PDB file of C-alpha atoms and ligand atoms in Angstrom:
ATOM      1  CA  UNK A   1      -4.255 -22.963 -16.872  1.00  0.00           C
ATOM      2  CA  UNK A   2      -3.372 -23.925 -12.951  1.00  0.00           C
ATOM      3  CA  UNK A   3       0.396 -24.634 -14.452  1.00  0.00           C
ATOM      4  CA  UNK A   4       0.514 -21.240 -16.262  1.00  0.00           C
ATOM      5  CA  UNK A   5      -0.792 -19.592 -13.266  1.00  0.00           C
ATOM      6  CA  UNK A   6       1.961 -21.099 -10.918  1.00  0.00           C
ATOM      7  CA  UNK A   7       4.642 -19.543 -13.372  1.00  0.00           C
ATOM      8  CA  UNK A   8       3.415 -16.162 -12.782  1.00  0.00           C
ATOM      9  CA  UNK A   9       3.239 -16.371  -9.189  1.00  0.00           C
ATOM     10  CA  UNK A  10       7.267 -17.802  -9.634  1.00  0.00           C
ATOM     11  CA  UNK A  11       8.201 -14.933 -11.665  1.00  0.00           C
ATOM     12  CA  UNK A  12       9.172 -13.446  -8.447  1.00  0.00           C
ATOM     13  CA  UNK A  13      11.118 -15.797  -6.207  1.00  0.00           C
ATOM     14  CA  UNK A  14       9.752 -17.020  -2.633  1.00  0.00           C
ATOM     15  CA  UNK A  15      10.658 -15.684   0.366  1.00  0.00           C
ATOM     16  CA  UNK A  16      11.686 -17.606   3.663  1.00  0.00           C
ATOM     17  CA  UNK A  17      10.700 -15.046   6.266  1.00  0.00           C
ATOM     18  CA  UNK A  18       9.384 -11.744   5.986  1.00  0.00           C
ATOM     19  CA  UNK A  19       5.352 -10.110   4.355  1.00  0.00           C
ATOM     20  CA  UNK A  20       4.378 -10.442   0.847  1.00  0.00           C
ATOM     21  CA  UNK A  21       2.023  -7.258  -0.009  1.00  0.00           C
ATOM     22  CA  UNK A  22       0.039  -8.242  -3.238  1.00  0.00           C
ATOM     23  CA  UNK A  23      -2.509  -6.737  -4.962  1.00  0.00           C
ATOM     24  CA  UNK A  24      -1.033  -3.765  -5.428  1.00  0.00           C
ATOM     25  CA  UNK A  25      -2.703  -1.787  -8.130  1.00  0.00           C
ATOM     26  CA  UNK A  26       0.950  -1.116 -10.319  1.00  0.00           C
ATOM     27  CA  UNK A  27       1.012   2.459 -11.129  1.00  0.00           C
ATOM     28  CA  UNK A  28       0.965   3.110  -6.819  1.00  0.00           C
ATOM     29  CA  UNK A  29       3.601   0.255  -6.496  1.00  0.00           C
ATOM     30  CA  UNK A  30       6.512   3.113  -6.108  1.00  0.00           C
ATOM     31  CA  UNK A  31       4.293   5.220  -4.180  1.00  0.00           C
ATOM     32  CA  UNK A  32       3.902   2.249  -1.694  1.00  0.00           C
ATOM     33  CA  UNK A  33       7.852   1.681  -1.549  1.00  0.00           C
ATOM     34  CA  UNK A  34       8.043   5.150  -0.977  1.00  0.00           C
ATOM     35  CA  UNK A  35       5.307   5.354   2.114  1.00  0.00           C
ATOM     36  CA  UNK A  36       6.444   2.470   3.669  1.00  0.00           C
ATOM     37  CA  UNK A  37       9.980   3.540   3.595  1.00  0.00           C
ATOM     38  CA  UNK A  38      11.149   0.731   1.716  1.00  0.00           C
ATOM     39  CA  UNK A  39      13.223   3.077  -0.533  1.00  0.00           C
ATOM     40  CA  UNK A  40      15.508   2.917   3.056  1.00  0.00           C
ATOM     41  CA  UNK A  41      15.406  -0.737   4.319  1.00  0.00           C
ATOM     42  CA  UNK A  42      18.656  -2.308   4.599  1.00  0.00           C
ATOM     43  CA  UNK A  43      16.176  -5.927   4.119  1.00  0.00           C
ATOM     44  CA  UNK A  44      16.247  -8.028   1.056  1.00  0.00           C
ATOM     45  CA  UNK A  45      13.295  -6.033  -1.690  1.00  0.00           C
ATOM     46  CA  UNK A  46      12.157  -8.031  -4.441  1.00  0.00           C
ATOM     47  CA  UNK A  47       8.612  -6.470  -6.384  1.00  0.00           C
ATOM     48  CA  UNK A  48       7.329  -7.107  -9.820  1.00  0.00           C
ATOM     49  CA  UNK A  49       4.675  -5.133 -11.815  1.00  0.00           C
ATOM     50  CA  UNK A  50       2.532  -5.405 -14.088  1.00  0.00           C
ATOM     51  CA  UNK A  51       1.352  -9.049 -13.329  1.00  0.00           C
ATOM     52  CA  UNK A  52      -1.757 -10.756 -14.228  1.00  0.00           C
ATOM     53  CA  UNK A  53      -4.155 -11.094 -12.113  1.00  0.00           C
ATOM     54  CA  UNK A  54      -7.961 -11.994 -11.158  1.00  0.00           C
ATOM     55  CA  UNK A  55      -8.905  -9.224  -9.217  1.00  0.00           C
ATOM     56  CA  UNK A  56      -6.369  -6.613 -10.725  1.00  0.00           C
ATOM     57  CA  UNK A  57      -5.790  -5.802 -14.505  1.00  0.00           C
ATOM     58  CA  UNK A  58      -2.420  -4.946 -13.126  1.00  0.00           C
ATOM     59  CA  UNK A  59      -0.754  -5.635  -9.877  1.00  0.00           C
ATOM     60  CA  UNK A  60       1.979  -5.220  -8.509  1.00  0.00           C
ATOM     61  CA  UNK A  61       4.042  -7.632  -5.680  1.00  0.00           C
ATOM     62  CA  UNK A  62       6.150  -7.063  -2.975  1.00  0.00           C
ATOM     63  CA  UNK A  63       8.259  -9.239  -1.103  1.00  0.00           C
ATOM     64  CA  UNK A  64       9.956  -7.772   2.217  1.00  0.00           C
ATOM     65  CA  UNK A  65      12.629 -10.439   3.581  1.00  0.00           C
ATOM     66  CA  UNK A  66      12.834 -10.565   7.825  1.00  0.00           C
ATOM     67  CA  UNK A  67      10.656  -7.514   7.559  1.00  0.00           C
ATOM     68  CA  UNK A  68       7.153  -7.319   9.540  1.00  0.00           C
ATOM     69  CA  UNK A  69       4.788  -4.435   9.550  1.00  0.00           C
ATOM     70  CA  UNK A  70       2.593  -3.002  12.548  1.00  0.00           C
ATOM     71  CA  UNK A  71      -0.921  -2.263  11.545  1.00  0.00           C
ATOM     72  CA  UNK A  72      -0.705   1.226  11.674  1.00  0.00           C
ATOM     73  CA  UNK A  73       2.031   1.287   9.120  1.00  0.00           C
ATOM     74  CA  UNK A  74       0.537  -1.371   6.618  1.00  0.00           C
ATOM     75  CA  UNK A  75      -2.593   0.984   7.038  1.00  0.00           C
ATOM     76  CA  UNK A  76      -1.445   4.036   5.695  1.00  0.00           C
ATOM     77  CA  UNK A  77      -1.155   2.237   1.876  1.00  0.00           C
ATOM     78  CA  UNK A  78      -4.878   1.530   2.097  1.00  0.00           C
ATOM     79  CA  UNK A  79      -5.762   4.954   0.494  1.00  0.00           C
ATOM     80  CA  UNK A  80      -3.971   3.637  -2.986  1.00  0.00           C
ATOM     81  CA  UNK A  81      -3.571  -0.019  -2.309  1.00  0.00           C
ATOM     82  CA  UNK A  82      -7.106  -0.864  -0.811  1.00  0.00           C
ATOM     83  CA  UNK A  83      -7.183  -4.280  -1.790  1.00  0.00           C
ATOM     84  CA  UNK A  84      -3.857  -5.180  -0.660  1.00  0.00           C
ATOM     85  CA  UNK A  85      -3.466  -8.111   1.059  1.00  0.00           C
ATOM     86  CA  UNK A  86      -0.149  -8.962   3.278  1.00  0.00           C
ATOM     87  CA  UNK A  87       1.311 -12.415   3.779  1.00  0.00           C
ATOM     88  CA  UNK A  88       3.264 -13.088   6.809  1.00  0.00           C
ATOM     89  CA  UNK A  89       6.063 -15.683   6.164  1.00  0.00           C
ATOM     90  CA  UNK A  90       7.897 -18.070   8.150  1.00  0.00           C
ATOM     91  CA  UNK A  91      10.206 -21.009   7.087  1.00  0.00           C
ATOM     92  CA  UNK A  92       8.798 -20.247   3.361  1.00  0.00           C
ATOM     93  CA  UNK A  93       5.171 -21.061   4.921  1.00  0.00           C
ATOM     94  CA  UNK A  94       2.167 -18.531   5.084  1.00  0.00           C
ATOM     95  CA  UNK A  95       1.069 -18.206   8.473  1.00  0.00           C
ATOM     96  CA  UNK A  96      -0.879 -15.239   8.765  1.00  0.00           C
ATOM     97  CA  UNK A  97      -2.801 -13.374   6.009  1.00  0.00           C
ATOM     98  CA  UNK A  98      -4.349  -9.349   6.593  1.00  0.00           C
ATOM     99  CA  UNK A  99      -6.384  -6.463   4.886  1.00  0.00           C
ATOM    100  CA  UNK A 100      -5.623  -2.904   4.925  1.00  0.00           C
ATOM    101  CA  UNK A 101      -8.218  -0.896   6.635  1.00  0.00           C
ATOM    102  CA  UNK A 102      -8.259   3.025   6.019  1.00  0.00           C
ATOM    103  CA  UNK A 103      -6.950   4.940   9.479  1.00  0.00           C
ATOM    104  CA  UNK A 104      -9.082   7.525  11.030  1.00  0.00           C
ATOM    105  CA  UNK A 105      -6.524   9.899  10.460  1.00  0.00           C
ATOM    106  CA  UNK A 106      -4.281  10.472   7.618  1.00  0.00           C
ATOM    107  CA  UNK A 107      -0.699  12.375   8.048  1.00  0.00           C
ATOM    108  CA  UNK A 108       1.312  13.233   4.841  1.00  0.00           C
ATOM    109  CA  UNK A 109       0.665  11.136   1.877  1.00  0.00           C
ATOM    110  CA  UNK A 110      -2.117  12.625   0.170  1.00  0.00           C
ATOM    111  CA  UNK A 111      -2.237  16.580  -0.956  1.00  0.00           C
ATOM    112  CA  UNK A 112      -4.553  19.081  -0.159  1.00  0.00           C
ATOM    113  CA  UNK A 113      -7.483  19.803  -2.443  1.00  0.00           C
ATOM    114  CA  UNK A 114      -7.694  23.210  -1.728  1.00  0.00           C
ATOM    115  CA  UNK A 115      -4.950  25.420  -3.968  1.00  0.00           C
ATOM    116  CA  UNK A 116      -5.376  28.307  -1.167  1.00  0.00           C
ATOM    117  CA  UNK A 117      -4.365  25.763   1.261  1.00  0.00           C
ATOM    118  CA  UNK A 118      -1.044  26.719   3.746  1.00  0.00           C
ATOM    119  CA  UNK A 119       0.130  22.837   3.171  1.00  0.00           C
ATOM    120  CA  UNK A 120       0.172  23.984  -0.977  1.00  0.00           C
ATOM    121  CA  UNK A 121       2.183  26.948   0.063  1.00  0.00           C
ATOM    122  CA  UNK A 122       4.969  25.948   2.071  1.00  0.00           C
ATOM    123  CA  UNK A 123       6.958  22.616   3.095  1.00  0.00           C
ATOM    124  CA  UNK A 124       3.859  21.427   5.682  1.00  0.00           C
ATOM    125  CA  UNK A 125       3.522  17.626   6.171  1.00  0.00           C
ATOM    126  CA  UNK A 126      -0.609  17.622   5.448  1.00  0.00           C
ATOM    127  CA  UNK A 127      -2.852  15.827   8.139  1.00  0.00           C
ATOM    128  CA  UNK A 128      -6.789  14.888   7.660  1.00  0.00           C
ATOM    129  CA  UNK A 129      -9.265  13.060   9.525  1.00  0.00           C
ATOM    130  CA  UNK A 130     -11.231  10.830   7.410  1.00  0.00           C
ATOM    131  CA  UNK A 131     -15.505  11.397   7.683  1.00  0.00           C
ATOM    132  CA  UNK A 132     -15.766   8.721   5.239  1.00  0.00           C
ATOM    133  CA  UNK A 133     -13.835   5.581   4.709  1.00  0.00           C
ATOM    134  CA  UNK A 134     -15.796   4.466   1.231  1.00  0.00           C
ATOM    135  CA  UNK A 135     -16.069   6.328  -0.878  1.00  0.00           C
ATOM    136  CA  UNK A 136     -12.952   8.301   0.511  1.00  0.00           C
ATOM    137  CA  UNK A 137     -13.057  11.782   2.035  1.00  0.00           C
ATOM    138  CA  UNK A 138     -10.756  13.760   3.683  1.00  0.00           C
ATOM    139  CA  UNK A 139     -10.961  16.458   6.229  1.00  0.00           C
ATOM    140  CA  UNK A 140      -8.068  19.037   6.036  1.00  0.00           C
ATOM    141  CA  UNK A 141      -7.204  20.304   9.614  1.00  0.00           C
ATOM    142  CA  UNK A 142      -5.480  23.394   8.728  1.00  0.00           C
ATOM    143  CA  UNK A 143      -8.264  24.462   5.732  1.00  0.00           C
ATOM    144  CA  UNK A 144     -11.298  22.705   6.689  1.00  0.00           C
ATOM    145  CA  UNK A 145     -11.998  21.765   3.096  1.00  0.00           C
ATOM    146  CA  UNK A 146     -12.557  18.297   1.790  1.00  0.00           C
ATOM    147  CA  UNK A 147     -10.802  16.396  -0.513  1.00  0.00           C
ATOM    148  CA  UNK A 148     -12.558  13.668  -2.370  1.00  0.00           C
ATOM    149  CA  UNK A 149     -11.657   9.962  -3.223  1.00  0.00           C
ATOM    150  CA  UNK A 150     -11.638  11.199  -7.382  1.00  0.00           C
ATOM    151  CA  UNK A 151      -9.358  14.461  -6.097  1.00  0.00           C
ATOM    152  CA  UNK A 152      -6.855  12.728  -4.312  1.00  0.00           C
ATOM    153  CA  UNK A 153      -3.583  13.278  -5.360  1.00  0.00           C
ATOM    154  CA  UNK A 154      -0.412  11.881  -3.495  1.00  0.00           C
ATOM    155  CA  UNK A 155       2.108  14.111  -2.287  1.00  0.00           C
TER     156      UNK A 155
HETATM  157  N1  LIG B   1       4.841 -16.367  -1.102  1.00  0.00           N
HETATM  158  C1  LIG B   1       6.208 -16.077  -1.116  1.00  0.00           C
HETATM  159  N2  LIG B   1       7.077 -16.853  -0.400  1.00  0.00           N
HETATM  160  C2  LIG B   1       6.633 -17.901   0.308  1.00  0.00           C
HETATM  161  C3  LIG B   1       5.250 -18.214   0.331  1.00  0.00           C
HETATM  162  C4  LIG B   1       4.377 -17.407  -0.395  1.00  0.00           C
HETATM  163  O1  LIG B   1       6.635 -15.130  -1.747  1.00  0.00           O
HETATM  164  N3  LIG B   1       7.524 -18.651   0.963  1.00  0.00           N
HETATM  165  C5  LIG B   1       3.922 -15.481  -1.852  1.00  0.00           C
HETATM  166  C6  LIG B   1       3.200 -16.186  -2.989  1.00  0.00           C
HETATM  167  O2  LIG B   1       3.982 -16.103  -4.173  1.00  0.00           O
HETATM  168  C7  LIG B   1       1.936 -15.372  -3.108  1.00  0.00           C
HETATM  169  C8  LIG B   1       1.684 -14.874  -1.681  1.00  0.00           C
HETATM  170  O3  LIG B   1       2.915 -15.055  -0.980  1.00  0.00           O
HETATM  171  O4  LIG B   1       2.139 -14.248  -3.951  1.00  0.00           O
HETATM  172  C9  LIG B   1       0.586 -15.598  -0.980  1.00  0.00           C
HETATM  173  O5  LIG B   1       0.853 -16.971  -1.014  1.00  0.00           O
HETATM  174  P1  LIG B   1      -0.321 -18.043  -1.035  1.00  0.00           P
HETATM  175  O6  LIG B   1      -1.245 -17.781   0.092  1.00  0.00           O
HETATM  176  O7  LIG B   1       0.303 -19.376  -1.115  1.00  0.00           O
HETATM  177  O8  LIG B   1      -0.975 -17.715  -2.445  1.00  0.00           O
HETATM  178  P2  LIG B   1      -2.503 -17.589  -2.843  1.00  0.00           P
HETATM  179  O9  LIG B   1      -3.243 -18.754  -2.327  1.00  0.00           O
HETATM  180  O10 LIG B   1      -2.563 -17.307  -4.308  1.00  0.00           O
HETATM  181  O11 LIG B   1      -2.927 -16.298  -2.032  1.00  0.00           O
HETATM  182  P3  LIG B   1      -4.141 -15.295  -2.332  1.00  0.00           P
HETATM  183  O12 LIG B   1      -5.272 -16.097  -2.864  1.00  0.00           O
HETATM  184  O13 LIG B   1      -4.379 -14.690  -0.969  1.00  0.00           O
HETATM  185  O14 LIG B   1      -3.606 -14.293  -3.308  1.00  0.00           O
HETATM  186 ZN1  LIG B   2      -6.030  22.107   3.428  1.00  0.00          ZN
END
C-alpha cells in the first residue's frame, strides 16, 4: 500500500525549487490557475487531476518551479481550495509547509448573488467583505446583499 502510494505522488515529477499547492479539490484546479495567474507565468507548470487521495475524493496538484507566493495571493484560492496546503521547495527539499486562510476582503473571483446587482450588469470587478469565514458569507459593497457559501459562484 505505502509503495502504491509513492507511485501516485510520482505521477507528477518533483520539483527542485519553487511551491507545491495540493489538495486542490479538481473541478476548481483551472479556476486556481486562473486566480493565481498561472495561465501567464513564464515558470515551469506541471498539475495533475483527478488523484487519489485521503482527504480528497479528487485532488488536484500543482507544482510552480522558482515560483513563491505572498500570503495575500495564496489566500485568495481559499474560497474554492480551503484545504489547500502549499509546499515551499528548495534543493528538491520541503522546507516550509502553509494553510490558506480566507481574507477579510474578497475582490473579483466570486459573483454577486444578487441578479439586480450593478457588478451582474456591466464589466465591474465585484468586491465583498467577508462577516463570516465558516460557513462562508459574503458582503457585496455595491448591493449590500449577501451571498452564501452554497450560492457562490466564481466569476
Ligand atoms: N514535492 C515535490 N518536489 C519535491 C518535494 C516534494 O513536488 N522536491 C511534493 C510531493 O510530491 C508532495 C508535496 O510536495 O506532493 C509535499 O511533499 P511531502 O511533504 O514530502 O509529502 P507528504 O508528507 O505527503 O505531505 P502532506 O502530508 O502534507 O500531503
Ligand atoms: Zn452585489
Amino acid at each position: 500500500m505505502k509503495e502504491q502510494k509513492k507511485k501516485l505522488k510520482l505521477k507528477v515529477s518533483a520539483i527542485s525549487q519553487g511551491t507545491v499547492i495540493d489538495h486542490i479539490p479538481s473541478e476548481n484546479l483551472f479556476d486556481v490557475i486562473s486566480i493565481l495567474e498561472l495561465d501567464k507565468t513564464p515558470n515551469m507548470i506541471t498539475f495533475g487531476a483527478n488523484l487519489d487521495s485521503d482527504k480528497l475524493v479528487n485532488k488536484a496538484i500543482i507544482k510552480v518551479s522558482n515560483q513563491f507566493f505572498e500570503n495575500d495571493e495564496i489566500n485568495k484560492i481559499a474560497l474554492i481550495a480551503p484545504h489547500a496546503k502549499l509546499n515551499i521547495i528548495k534543493d528538491y527539499e520541503v522546507v516550509e509547509k502553509k494553510v490558506v486562510e480566507i481574507p477579510d476582503q474578497v475582490v473579483g473571483i466570486v459573483k454577486c448573488f444578487n441578479p439586480k446587482c450593478i457588478t451582474n450588469a456591466e464589466p465591474i470587478t465585484t468586491s465583498f467583505s467577508v462577516i463570516s469565514k465558516s460557513p462562508v458569507a459574503l458582503k457585496c459593497k455595491y448591493c449590500e446583499k449577501i451571498t452564501n457559501e452554497s450560492q457562490m459562484v466564481i466569476k
